[in-house]
C-alpha cells in the first residue's frame, strides 16, 4: 500500500454502532476532494451522518456503493495522488459485520404472470423490472395481447395517479429517517397491545416551581423548561412504578435496573429520541444542560448512536404546538410512553372556599403495553404524577435531590 494515499473507513459514532449504510456518495471516482470535505452521507437505523475526507487528494476508488452497508472500521473508499494505484480491499462479505442478523426487509416483487396472461416478451420484461402485475392490464394488441406500450401507459398512470384514481400533485420519497420511523411505529403497534390513558392534571405546582427555578438558575444561564422538570420527576417516580420501566422479551417481563429517559425532539424531516442515561441519579442542573446539548445536536444532525440508544421510558411533549391531548406510540423495546399537552387556565371549584377559581391544567396521556401491565398500574402512575405536579414544594424537593 502506498504511503501517499489514505483509506476512508466507516466511522464509529458510538459504543453501540456496529455498521453503517452509505446513503449517497457526494463525490465520484476521479474527483479531487479537500481534507474535511463531505464525500458521502451515511446512516444507521436512527441517524444520518456525514463522512468527510481524511486528507486532500483524488478519490481514486469507491469500494462500497450507495445503498450498501459496511462494518465500523471497514474501508469504503481510498484517496490518493493522481495516477496512484489504490489497494485491493476485501469485499464486504469477507468482513464480519454483526452477530445479530438484521430482519429481512419487505420487498415488493412482481408476481409472475400466469399462463392465461398473453403478453409480448418486451412487455413481460418491462413489467418484471417495474413490479407490475400483468393480470391487471388490459391488452390492446391482437386478441387482447399486452404490448410494451400497454405497460408503459400503466407506468405513466401510476406516476400521475394514486391507486384510487386521483391525480397526484407531488411525489415525496421517504427520507431514511422517515422510513425508519414508519417501520418502527407500524412494528410497535403490530407487536404490542397498546392502550392509552388520559388524565387532565392540575399543575399549579409545576408552573410555580418553574418560575422559581427560572429565577434561581438565571445567573447560571440555564433556562428551565417544563420538559426538564418532567424528566427529573418521572425518573424518580419510575423507581416506585417498575412495570413502566421494563421490557417484554422471551415471553417474560424484564424489570430494568437503569432508568434512561428518552425525550422526543421534532426535526424538519422527522423525529428523534435522544436519551438521558440514569436520569434518576443525575442532578437537575446536569439534566437541564444535557437535554439542551442533546436537543441542539439533534437539530444539527450531530447525535451519535449512543445518544439515542438505551432508553427505558420516553416523554413526548407537544404542548409547544398547542396540542391538548394525543395518543403517543410506544418506542420499542420500551413498554410505556408519556404524552404531554399544553398548559391552559381553566375554572375549578375550590372545596375549601366554595369558590370558582382559574387553575393551570395539563393533559397527560400515558400509552402502555397491556401485555406487561393492567390499566390500574398505569393509572396509579398517572395519579402519583398528577399529585406531584400540583405540589410546588414536592417538586422543588425532588429537584434538589442528587
CSV table of N, CA, C and O in Angstrom, one decimal, residues 81-193:
chain,number,residue,atom,x,y,z
A,81,UNK,N,-2.9,10.2,-4.7
A,81,UNK,CA,-2.4,11.1,-5.7
A,81,UNK,C,-2.9,10.6,-7.1
A,81,UNK,O,-3.1,9.5,-7.3
A,82,UNK,N,-3.0,11.6,-8.1
A,82,UNK,CA,-3.3,11.2,-9.4
A,82,UNK,C,-2.3,10.1,-10.0
A,82,UNK,O,-1.1,10.3,-9.8
A,83,UNK,N,-2.9,9.1,-10.6
A,83,UNK,CA,-2.0,8.0,-11.1
A,83,UNK,C,-1.7,7.0,-10.1
A,83,UNK,O,-1.2,5.9,-10.5
A,84,UNK,N,-1.9,7.2,-8.9
A,84,UNK,CA,-1.6,6.2,-7.8
A,84,UNK,C,-2.6,5.0,-8.0
A,84,UNK,O,-3.8,5.2,-8.2
A,85,UNK,N,-2.1,3.8,-7.8
A,85,UNK,CA,-3.0,2.6,-7.8
A,85,UNK,C,-3.6,2.4,-6.5
A,85,UNK,O,-2.8,2.1,-5.5
A,86,UNK,N,-4.9,2.4,-6.3
A,86,UNK,CA,-5.5,2.1,-5.0
A,86,UNK,C,-5.3,0.6,-4.6
A,86,UNK,O,-5.2,-0.2,-5.5
A,87,UNK,N,-5.2,0.3,-3.3
A,87,UNK,CA,-5.0,-1.1,-2.9
A,87,UNK,C,-6.3,-1.9,-3.2
A,87,UNK,O,-7.4,-1.4,-3.3
A,88,UNK,N,-6.0,-3.2,-3.2
A,88,UNK,CA,-7.2,-4.1,-3.3
A,88,UNK,C,-7.7,-4.3,-1.9
A,88,UNK,O,-7.0,-4.6,-1.0
A,89,UNK,N,-9.0,-4.1,-1.7
A,89,UNK,CA,-9.7,-4.2,-0.4
A,89,UNK,C,-10.6,-5.4,-0.5
A,89,UNK,O,-11.4,-5.6,-1.5
A,90,UNK,N,-10.7,-6.2,0.6
A,90,UNK,CA,-11.6,-7.4,0.6
A,90,UNK,C,-13.0,-6.9,0.4
A,90,UNK,O,-13.4,-5.8,0.9
A,91,UNK,N,-13.8,-7.7,-0.2
A,91,UNK,CA,-15.2,-7.3,-0.4
A,91,UNK,C,-15.9,-7.4,1.0
A,91,UNK,O,-15.4,-8.0,1.9
A,92,UNK,N,-17.1,-6.7,1.1
A,92,UNK,CA,-17.7,-6.6,2.4
A,92,UNK,C,-18.1,-7.9,3.0
A,92,UNK,O,-18.2,-8.0,4.2
A,93,UNK,N,-18.4,-8.9,2.1
A,93,UNK,CA,-18.8,-10.2,2.6
A,93,UNK,C,-17.7,-10.9,3.4
A,93,UNK,O,-17.9,-11.8,4.1
A,94,UNK,N,-16.4,-10.4,3.2
A,94,UNK,CA,-15.3,-11.1,3.9
A,94,UNK,C,-15.0,-10.5,5.2
A,94,UNK,O,-14.2,-10.9,6.0
A,95,UNK,N,-15.8,-9.4,5.6
A,95,UNK,CA,-15.6,-8.7,6.8
A,95,UNK,C,-16.8,-9.0,7.7
A,95,UNK,O,-17.9,-8.7,7.3
A,96,UNK,N,-16.6,-9.5,8.9
A,96,UNK,CA,-17.8,-9.7,9.8
A,96,UNK,C,-18.4,-8.4,10.2
A,96,UNK,O,-17.7,-7.4,10.5
A,97,UNK,N,-19.8,-8.4,10.1
A,97,UNK,CA,-20.5,-7.1,10.4
A,97,UNK,C,-21.0,-7.1,11.9
A,97,UNK,O,-20.6,-6.4,12.7
A,98,UNK,N,-22.0,-8.0,12.1
A,98,UNK,CA,-22.6,-8.0,13.4
A,98,UNK,C,-23.2,-9.4,13.6
A,98,UNK,O,-23.7,-10.0,12.7
A,99,UNK,N,-23.1,-10.0,14.8
A,99,UNK,CA,-23.6,-11.3,15.0
A,99,UNK,C,-25.1,-11.4,15.0
A,99,UNK,O,-25.7,-12.4,14.9
A,100,UNK,N,-25.8,-10.3,15.2
A,100,UNK,CA,-27.2,-10.3,15.2
A,100,UNK,C,-27.8,-10.0,13.8
A,100,UNK,O,-27.6,-9.0,13.3
A,101,UNK,N,-28.4,-11.0,13.2
A,101,UNK,CA,-28.9,-10.8,11.9
A,101,UNK,C,-30.0,-9.8,11.8
A,101,UNK,O,-30.9,-9.7,12.7
A,102,UNK,N,-30.0,-8.9,10.8
A,102,UNK,CA,-31.0,-7.9,10.7
A,102,UNK,C,-32.2,-8.5,10.1
A,102,UNK,O,-32.2,-9.5,9.3
A,103,UNK,N,-33.4,-8.0,10.5
A,103,UNK,CA,-34.7,-8.5,9.9
A,103,UNK,C,-34.7,-8.3,8.4
A,103,UNK,O,-34.2,-7.3,7.9
A,104,UNK,N,-35.2,-9.3,7.7
A,104,UNK,CA,-35.3,-9.1,6.2
A,104,UNK,C,-36.3,-8.1,5.9
A,104,UNK,O,-37.5,-8.1,6.3
A,105,UNK,N,-36.0,-7.1,5.0
A,105,UNK,CA,-36.9,-6.1,4.6
A,105,UNK,C,-38.0,-6.7,3.7
A,105,UNK,O,-37.8,-7.6,3.0
A,106,UNK,N,-39.2,-6.1,3.9
A,106,UNK,CA,-40.3,-6.5,3.0
A,106,UNK,C,-40.1,-5.9,1.6
A,106,UNK,O,-40.0,-4.7,1.5
A,107,UNK,N,-39.9,-6.7,0.6
A,107,UNK,CA,-39.7,-6.2,-0.7
A,107,UNK,C,-40.9,-6.6,-1.6
A,107,UNK,O,-41.4,-7.7,-1.6
A,108,UNK,N,-41.3,-5.6,-2.3
A,108,UNK,CA,-42.4,-5.8,-3.3
A,108,UNK,C,-41.9,-6.4,-4.6
A,108,UNK,O,-41.1,-5.8,-5.2
A,109,UNK,N,-42.3,-7.7,-4.8
A,109,UNK,CA,-41.8,-8.4,-6.0
A,109,UNK,C,-42.9,-8.6,-7.0
A,109,UNK,O,-44.0,-8.9,-6.6
A,110,UNK,N,-42.6,-8.4,-8.2
A,110,UNK,CA,-43.7,-8.6,-9.2
A,110,UNK,C,-44.1,-10.1,-9.3
A,110,UNK,O,-43.3,-11.0,-9.2
A,111,UNK,N,-45.4,-10.2,-9.3
A,111,UNK,CA,-46.0,-11.6,-9.4
A,111,UNK,C,-45.7,-12.2,-10.8
A,111,UNK,O,-46.0,-11.5,-11.8
A,112,UNK,N,-45.3,-13.4,-10.8
A,112,UNK,CA,-45.1,-14.0,-12.2
A,112,UNK,C,-46.4,-14.1,-12.9
A,112,UNK,O,-47.4,-14.4,-12.3
A,113,UNK,N,-46.3,-13.8,-14.2
A,113,UNK,CA,-47.6,-13.8,-15.0
A,113,UNK,C,-48.1,-15.3,-15.1
A,113,UNK,O,-47.3,-16.2,-15.2
A,114,UNK,N,-49.4,-15.4,-15.0
A,114,UNK,CA,-50.0,-16.7,-15.1
A,114,UNK,C,-50.0,-17.0,-16.6
A,114,UNK,O,-50.0,-16.2,-17.5
A,115,UNK,N,-50.2,-18.3,-16.9
A,115,UNK,CA,-50.2,-18.8,-18.3
A,115,UNK,C,-51.3,-18.1,-19.1
A,115,UNK,O,-51.3,-18.0,-20.3
A,116,UNK,N,-52.4,-17.7,-18.4
A,116,UNK,CA,-53.6,-17.1,-19.1
A,116,UNK,C,-53.3,-15.7,-19.6
A,116,UNK,O,-54.1,-15.2,-20.4
A,117,UNK,N,-52.3,-15.0,-19.1
A,117,UNK,CA,-52.0,-13.7,-19.5
A,117,UNK,C,-51.1,-13.7,-20.7
A,117,UNK,O,-50.0,-14.2,-20.7
A,118,UNK,N,-51.6,-13.1,-21.8
A,118,UNK,CA,-50.8,-13.1,-23.0
A,118,UNK,C,-50.1,-11.7,-23.1
A,118,UNK,O,-50.8,-10.7,-23.1
A,119,UNK,N,-48.8,-11.8,-23.3
A,119,UNK,CA,-48.0,-10.5,-23.4
A,119,UNK,C,-46.8,-10.8,-24.2
A,119,UNK,O,-46.3,-11.9,-24.3
A,120,UNK,N,-46.3,-9.7,-24.9
A,120,UNK,CA,-45.1,-9.8,-25.6
A,120,UNK,C,-43.9,-9.9,-24.7
A,120,UNK,O,-44.0,-9.5,-23.5
A,121,UNK,N,-42.8,-10.5,-25.2
A,121,UNK,CA,-41.6,-10.7,-24.3
A,121,UNK,C,-41.1,-9.3,-23.7
A,121,UNK,O,-40.7,-9.2,-22.6
A,122,UNK,N,-41.1,-8.3,-24.6
A,122,UNK,CA,-40.7,-7.0,-24.1
A,122,UNK,C,-41.6,-6.4,-23.0
A,122,UNK,O,-41.2,-5.8,-22.0
A,123,UNK,N,-42.9,-6.7,-23.1
A,123,UNK,CA,-43.9,-6.3,-22.1
A,123,UNK,C,-43.7,-7.0,-20.8
A,123,UNK,O,-43.7,-6.4,-19.7
A,124,UNK,N,-43.4,-8.3,-20.9
A,124,UNK,CA,-43.1,-9.1,-19.7
A,124,UNK,C,-41.9,-8.6,-19.0
A,124,UNK,O,-41.8,-8.5,-17.7
A,125,UNK,N,-40.8,-8.4,-19.8
A,125,UNK,CA,-39.5,-7.9,-19.2
A,125,UNK,C,-39.7,-6.6,-18.5
A,125,UNK,O,-39.2,-6.4,-17.4
A,126,UNK,N,-40.4,-5.6,-19.1
A,126,UNK,CA,-40.6,-4.3,-18.5
A,126,UNK,C,-41.5,-4.4,-17.3
A,126,UNK,O,-41.2,-3.7,-16.3
A,127,UNK,N,-42.5,-5.2,-17.3
A,127,UNK,CA,-43.4,-5.4,-16.2
A,127,UNK,C,-42.7,-6.0,-15.0
A,127,UNK,O,-42.8,-5.6,-13.8
A,128,UNK,N,-41.8,-6.9,-15.2
A,128,UNK,CA,-41.0,-7.5,-14.2
A,128,UNK,C,-40.0,-6.5,-13.5
A,128,UNK,O,-39.9,-6.5,-12.3
A,129,UNK,N,-39.4,-5.7,-14.4
A,129,UNK,CA,-38.5,-4.7,-13.9
A,129,UNK,C,-39.2,-3.6,-13.0
A,129,UNK,O,-38.6,-3.2,-12.0
A,130,UNK,N,-40.4,-3.3,-13.3
A,130,UNK,CA,-41.2,-2.2,-12.6
A,130,UNK,C,-42.1,-2.8,-11.6
A,130,UNK,O,-42.8,-2.0,-10.9
A,131,UNK,N,-42.2,-4.1,-11.4
A,131,UNK,CA,-43.0,-4.7,-10.4
A,131,UNK,C,-44.5,-4.5,-10.7
A,131,UNK,O,-45.3,-4.3,-9.8
A,132,UNK,N,-44.9,-4.7,-11.9
A,132,UNK,CA,-46.3,-4.6,-12.4
A,132,UNK,C,-46.9,-5.9,-12.6
A,132,UNK,O,-46.3,-6.8,-13.3
A,133,UNK,N,-48.1,-6.1,-12.1
A,133,UNK,CA,-48.8,-7.4,-12.3
A,133,UNK,C,-49.5,-7.3,-13.7
A,133,UNK,O,-50.4,-6.5,-13.9
A,134,UNK,N,-49.1,-8.1,-14.6
A,134,UNK,CA,-49.7,-8.1,-16.0
A,134,UNK,C,-51.2,-8.4,-16.0
A,134,UNK,O,-51.9,-8.0,-16.9
A,135,UNK,N,-51.6,-9.2,-15.0
A,135,UNK,CA,-53.0,-9.6,-15.0
A,135,UNK,C,-53.9,-8.4,-14.7
A,135,UNK,O,-55.2,-8.5,-15.0
A,136,UNK,N,-53.4,-7.3,-14.3
A,136,UNK,CA,-54.2,-6.1,-14.0
A,136,UNK,C,-54.3,-5.1,-15.2
A,136,UNK,O,-54.9,-4.1,-15.2
A,137,UNK,N,-53.6,-5.5,-16.3
A,137,UNK,CA,-53.5,-4.6,-17.5
A,137,UNK,C,-54.4,-5.2,-18.6
A,137,UNK,O,-54.4,-6.4,-18.9
A,138,UNK,N,-55.1,-4.3,-19.3
A,138,UNK,CA,-56.0,-4.7,-20.4
A,138,UNK,C,-55.1,-4.5,-21.7
A,138,UNK,O,-54.7,-3.4,-22.0
A,139,UNK,N,-54.9,-5.6,-22.4
A,139,UNK,CA,-54.0,-5.5,-23.6
A,139,UNK,C,-54.8,-4.9,-24.7
A,139,UNK,O,-56.0,-5.1,-24.9
A,140,UNK,N,-54.0,-4.2,-25.6
A,140,UNK,CA,-54.6,-3.6,-26.8
A,140,UNK,C,-54.1,-4.3,-28.1
A,140,UNK,O,-54.5,-3.8,-29.2
A,141,UNK,N,-53.3,-5.3,-27.9
A,141,UNK,CA,-52.8,-6.0,-29.1
A,141,UNK,C,-53.8,-7.0,-29.7
A,141,UNK,O,-54.9,-7.1,-29.1
A,142,UNK,N,-53.5,-7.7,-30.7
A,142,UNK,CA,-54.4,-8.7,-31.3
A,142,UNK,C,-54.8,-9.7,-30.3
A,142,UNK,O,-54.0,-10.3,-29.5
A,143,UNK,N,-56.1,-9.9,-30.2
A,143,UNK,CA,-56.7,-10.8,-29.2
A,143,UNK,C,-56.5,-10.5,-27.8
A,143,UNK,O,-56.5,-11.4,-26.9
A,144,UNK,N,-56.3,-9.2,-27.5
A,144,UNK,CA,-56.0,-8.8,-26.1
A,144,UNK,C,-54.6,-8.9,-25.6
A,144,UNK,O,-54.3,-8.9,-24.4
A,145,UNK,N,-53.7,-9.1,-26.6
A,145,UNK,CA,-52.2,-9.3,-26.3
A,145,UNK,C,-51.7,-8.0,-25.6
A,145,UNK,O,-52.0,-6.9,-26.1
A,146,UNK,N,-51.0,-8.1,-24.5
A,146,UNK,CA,-50.4,-7.0,-23.8
A,146,UNK,C,-49.1,-6.6,-24.4
A,146,UNK,O,-48.2,-7.5,-24.5
A,147,UNK,N,-49.0,-5.4,-24.9
A,147,UNK,CA,-47.8,-4.9,-25.5
A,147,UNK,C,-47.0,-4.0,-24.6
A,147,UNK,O,-47.4,-3.7,-23.5
A,148,UNK,N,-45.8,-3.7,-25.1
A,148,UNK,CA,-44.9,-2.9,-24.3
A,148,UNK,C,-45.5,-1.5,-24.1
A,148,UNK,O,-45.4,-0.9,-23.0
A,149,UNK,N,-46.3,-1.0,-25.1
A,149,UNK,CA,-47.0,0.3,-24.9
A,149,UNK,C,-48.0,0.2,-23.9
A,149,UNK,O,-48.2,1.2,-23.1
A,150,UNK,N,-48.7,-0.9,-23.7
A,150,UNK,CA,-49.7,-1.0,-22.6
A,150,UNK,C,-49.0,-0.9,-21.3
A,150,UNK,O,-49.6,-0.3,-20.3
A,151,UNK,N,-47.9,-1.5,-21.1
A,151,UNK,CA,-47.1,-1.5,-19.8
A,151,UNK,C,-46.7,-0.1,-19.6
A,151,UNK,O,-46.7,0.4,-18.4
A,152,UNK,N,-46.1,0.6,-20.6
A,152,UNK,CA,-45.7,2.0,-20.4
A,152,UNK,C,-46.8,2.9,-20.0
A,152,UNK,O,-46.6,3.8,-19.2
A,153,UNK,N,-48.0,2.7,-20.6
A,153,UNK,CA,-49.2,3.5,-20.2
A,153,UNK,C,-49.5,3.3,-18.7
A,153,UNK,O,-49.9,4.2,-18.0
A,154,UNK,N,-49.4,2.0,-18.3
A,154,UNK,CA,-49.7,1.7,-16.9
A,154,UNK,C,-48.6,2.4,-16.0
A,154,UNK,O,-49.0,2.9,-14.9
A,155,UNK,N,-47.4,2.4,-16.4
A,155,UNK,CA,-46.3,3.1,-15.6
A,155,UNK,C,-46.6,4.6,-15.5
A,155,UNK,O,-46.5,5.2,-14.4
A,156,UNK,N,-47.0,5.1,-16.6
A,156,UNK,CA,-47.4,6.6,-16.6
A,156,UNK,C,-48.6,6.9,-15.7
A,156,UNK,O,-48.6,7.9,-15.0
A,157,UNK,N,-49.5,6.0,-15.8
A,157,UNK,CA,-50.7,6.2,-15.0
A,157,UNK,C,-50.4,6.1,-13.5
A,157,UNK,O,-50.9,7.0,-12.7
A,158,UNK,N,-49.5,5.2,-13.1
A,158,UNK,CA,-49.1,5.2,-11.7
A,158,UNK,C,-48.3,6.4,-11.3
A,158,UNK,O,-48.3,6.8,-10.1
A,159,UNK,N,-47.6,7.0,-12.2
A,159,UNK,CA,-46.8,8.2,-11.9
A,159,UNK,C,-47.7,9.4,-11.7
A,159,UNK,O,-47.4,10.2,-10.8
A,160,UNK,N,-48.8,9.4,-12.4
A,160,UNK,CA,-49.7,10.6,-12.4
A,160,UNK,C,-50.9,10.5,-11.5
A,160,UNK,O,-51.5,11.5,-11.1
A,161,UNK,N,-51.2,9.2,-11.1
A,161,UNK,CA,-52.5,9.0,-10.3
A,161,UNK,C,-52.2,8.1,-9.1
A,161,UNK,O,-51.3,7.2,-9.2
A,162,UNK,N,-53.0,8.2,-8.1
A,162,UNK,CA,-52.9,7.3,-7.0
A,162,UNK,C,-53.6,6.0,-7.3
A,162,UNK,O,-54.3,6.0,-8.4
A,163,UNK,N,-53.5,5.0,-6.5
A,163,UNK,CA,-54.2,3.7,-6.8
A,163,UNK,C,-55.7,3.9,-6.8
A,163,UNK,O,-56.4,3.1,-7.4
A,164,UNK,N,-56.2,4.9,-6.1
A,164,UNK,CA,-57.7,5.2,-6.1
A,164,UNK,C,-58.1,6.0,-7.3
A,164,UNK,O,-59.3,6.3,-7.4
A,165,UNK,N,-57.2,6.4,-8.2
A,165,UNK,CA,-57.5,7.1,-9.4
A,165,UNK,C,-57.5,8.6,-9.3
A,165,UNK,O,-58.0,9.3,-10.2
A,166,UNK,N,-57.0,9.2,-8.2
A,166,UNK,CA,-56.9,10.6,-8.0
A,166,UNK,C,-55.6,11.1,-8.5
A,166,UNK,O,-54.5,10.5,-8.2
A,167,UNK,N,-55.6,12.2,-9.2
A,167,UNK,CA,-54.4,12.8,-9.8
A,167,UNK,C,-53.4,13.2,-8.7
A,167,UNK,O,-53.8,13.8,-7.7
A,168,UNK,N,-52.1,12.8,-8.8
A,168,UNK,CA,-51.1,13.1,-7.8
A,168,UNK,C,-50.5,14.5,-8.1
A,168,UNK,O,-50.0,14.7,-9.2
A,169,UNK,N,-50.4,15.3,-7.1
A,169,UNK,CA,-49.8,16.7,-7.3
A,169,UNK,C,-48.3,16.6,-7.1
A,169,UNK,O,-47.6,17.3,-7.8
A,170,UNK,N,-47.8,15.8,-6.2
A,170,UNK,CA,-46.4,15.7,-5.9
A,170,UNK,C,-46.1,14.4,-5.3
A,170,UNK,O,-46.9,13.9,-4.5
A,171,UNK,N,-44.9,13.9,-5.6
A,171,UNK,CA,-44.4,12.6,-5.0
A,171,UNK,C,-43.2,12.9,-4.1
A,171,UNK,O,-42.3,13.6,-4.6
A,172,UNK,N,-43.3,12.5,-2.9
A,172,UNK,CA,-42.2,12.8,-1.9
A,172,UNK,C,-41.6,11.5,-1.4
A,172,UNK,O,-42.2,10.8,-0.6
A,173,UNK,N,-40.4,11.2,-1.9
A,173,UNK,CA,-39.8,9.9,-1.4
A,173,UNK,C,-39.5,10.0,0.1
A,173,UNK,O,-39.2,11.1,0.6
A,174,UNK,N,-39.6,8.9,0.8
A,174,UNK,CA,-39.3,8.9,2.2
A,174,UNK,C,-37.8,9.1,2.4
A,174,UNK,O,-37.0,8.5,1.8
A,175,UNK,N,-37.5,10.0,3.4
A,175,UNK,CA,-36.1,10.1,3.8
A,175,UNK,C,-35.7,8.8,4.6
A,175,UNK,O,-36.6,8.1,5.1
A,176,UNK,N,-34.4,8.5,4.7
A,176,UNK,CA,-34.0,7.4,5.5
A,176,UNK,C,-34.6,7.4,6.9
A,176,UNK,O,-35.1,6.4,7.4
A,177,UNK,N,-34.6,8.6,7.6
A,177,UNK,CA,-35.2,8.7,8.9
A,177,UNK,C,-36.7,8.5,8.9
A,177,UNK,O,-37.2,7.8,9.8
A,178,UNK,N,-37.4,9.1,7.9
A,178,UNK,CA,-38.8,8.9,7.8
A,178,UNK,C,-39.2,7.4,7.6
A,178,UNK,O,-40.2,6.9,8.1
A,179,UNK,N,-38.3,6.7,6.8
A,179,UNK,CA,-38.6,5.3,6.5
A,179,UNK,C,-38.4,4.5,7.8
A,179,UNK,O,-39.2,3.6,8.1
A,180,UNK,N,-37.4,4.8,8.6
A,180,UNK,CA,-37.2,4.1,9.9
A,180,UNK,C,-38.3,4.3,10.8
A,180,UNK,O,-38.8,3.4,11.5
A,181,UNK,N,-38.7,5.6,10.9
A,181,UNK,CA,-39.9,5.9,11.8
A,181,UNK,C,-41.1,5.1,11.4
A,181,UNK,O,-41.8,4.6,12.2
A,182,UNK,N,-41.4,5.1,10.1
A,182,UNK,CA,-42.5,4.4,9.6
A,182,UNK,C,-42.5,3.0,10.0
A,182,UNK,O,-43.5,2.4,10.5
A,183,UNK,N,-41.4,2.3,9.8
A,183,UNK,CA,-41.3,0.9,10.1
A,183,UNK,C,-41.4,0.6,11.6
A,183,UNK,O,-42.1,-0.3,12.0
A,184,UNK,N,-40.7,1.4,12.4
A,184,UNK,CA,-40.7,1.2,13.8
A,184,UNK,C,-42.1,1.4,14.4
A,184,UNK,O,-42.5,0.7,15.3
A,185,UNK,N,-42.8,2.4,14.0
A,185,UNK,CA,-44.2,2.7,14.5
A,185,UNK,C,-45.2,1.6,14.1
A,185,UNK,O,-46.0,1.2,15.0
A,186,UNK,N,-45.1,1.2,12.9
A,186,UNK,CA,-46.0,0.1,12.5
A,186,UNK,C,-45.7,-1.2,13.3
A,186,UNK,O,-46.6,-1.9,13.7
A,187,UNK,N,-44.4,-1.5,13.4
A,187,UNK,CA,-44.0,-2.6,14.2
A,187,UNK,C,-44.4,-2.5,15.6
A,187,UNK,O,-44.8,-3.5,16.2
A,188,UNK,N,-44.3,-1.3,16.2
A,188,UNK,CA,-44.7,-1.1,17.6
A,188,UNK,C,-46.2,-1.4,17.8
A,188,UNK,O,-46.6,-2.2,18.7
A,189,UNK,N,-47.0,-0.9,16.9
A,189,UNK,CA,-48.5,-1.2,17.0
A,189,UNK,C,-48.8,-2.6,16.7
A,189,UNK,O,-49.8,-3.2,17.3
A,190,UNK,N,-48.1,-3.2,15.8
A,190,UNK,CA,-48.4,-4.6,15.4
A,190,UNK,C,-48.0,-5.6,16.5
A,190,UNK,O,-48.6,-6.7,16.7
A,191,UNK,N,-46.9,-5.3,17.3
A,191,UNK,CA,-46.4,-6.3,18.2
A,191,UNK,C,-46.8,-6.1,19.7
A,191,UNK,O,-46.6,-6.9,20.5
A,192,UNK,N,-47.4,-4.9,20.0
A,192,UNK,CA,-47.8,-4.6,21.3
A,192,UNK,C,-49.3,-4.4,21.5
A,192,UNK,O,-50.0,-4.0,20.5
A,193,UNK,N,-49.9,-4.7,22.7
A,193,UNK,CA,-51.3,-4.4,23.0
A,193,UNK,C,-51.3,-3.0,23.6
A,193,UNK,O,-51.3,-2.9,24.9
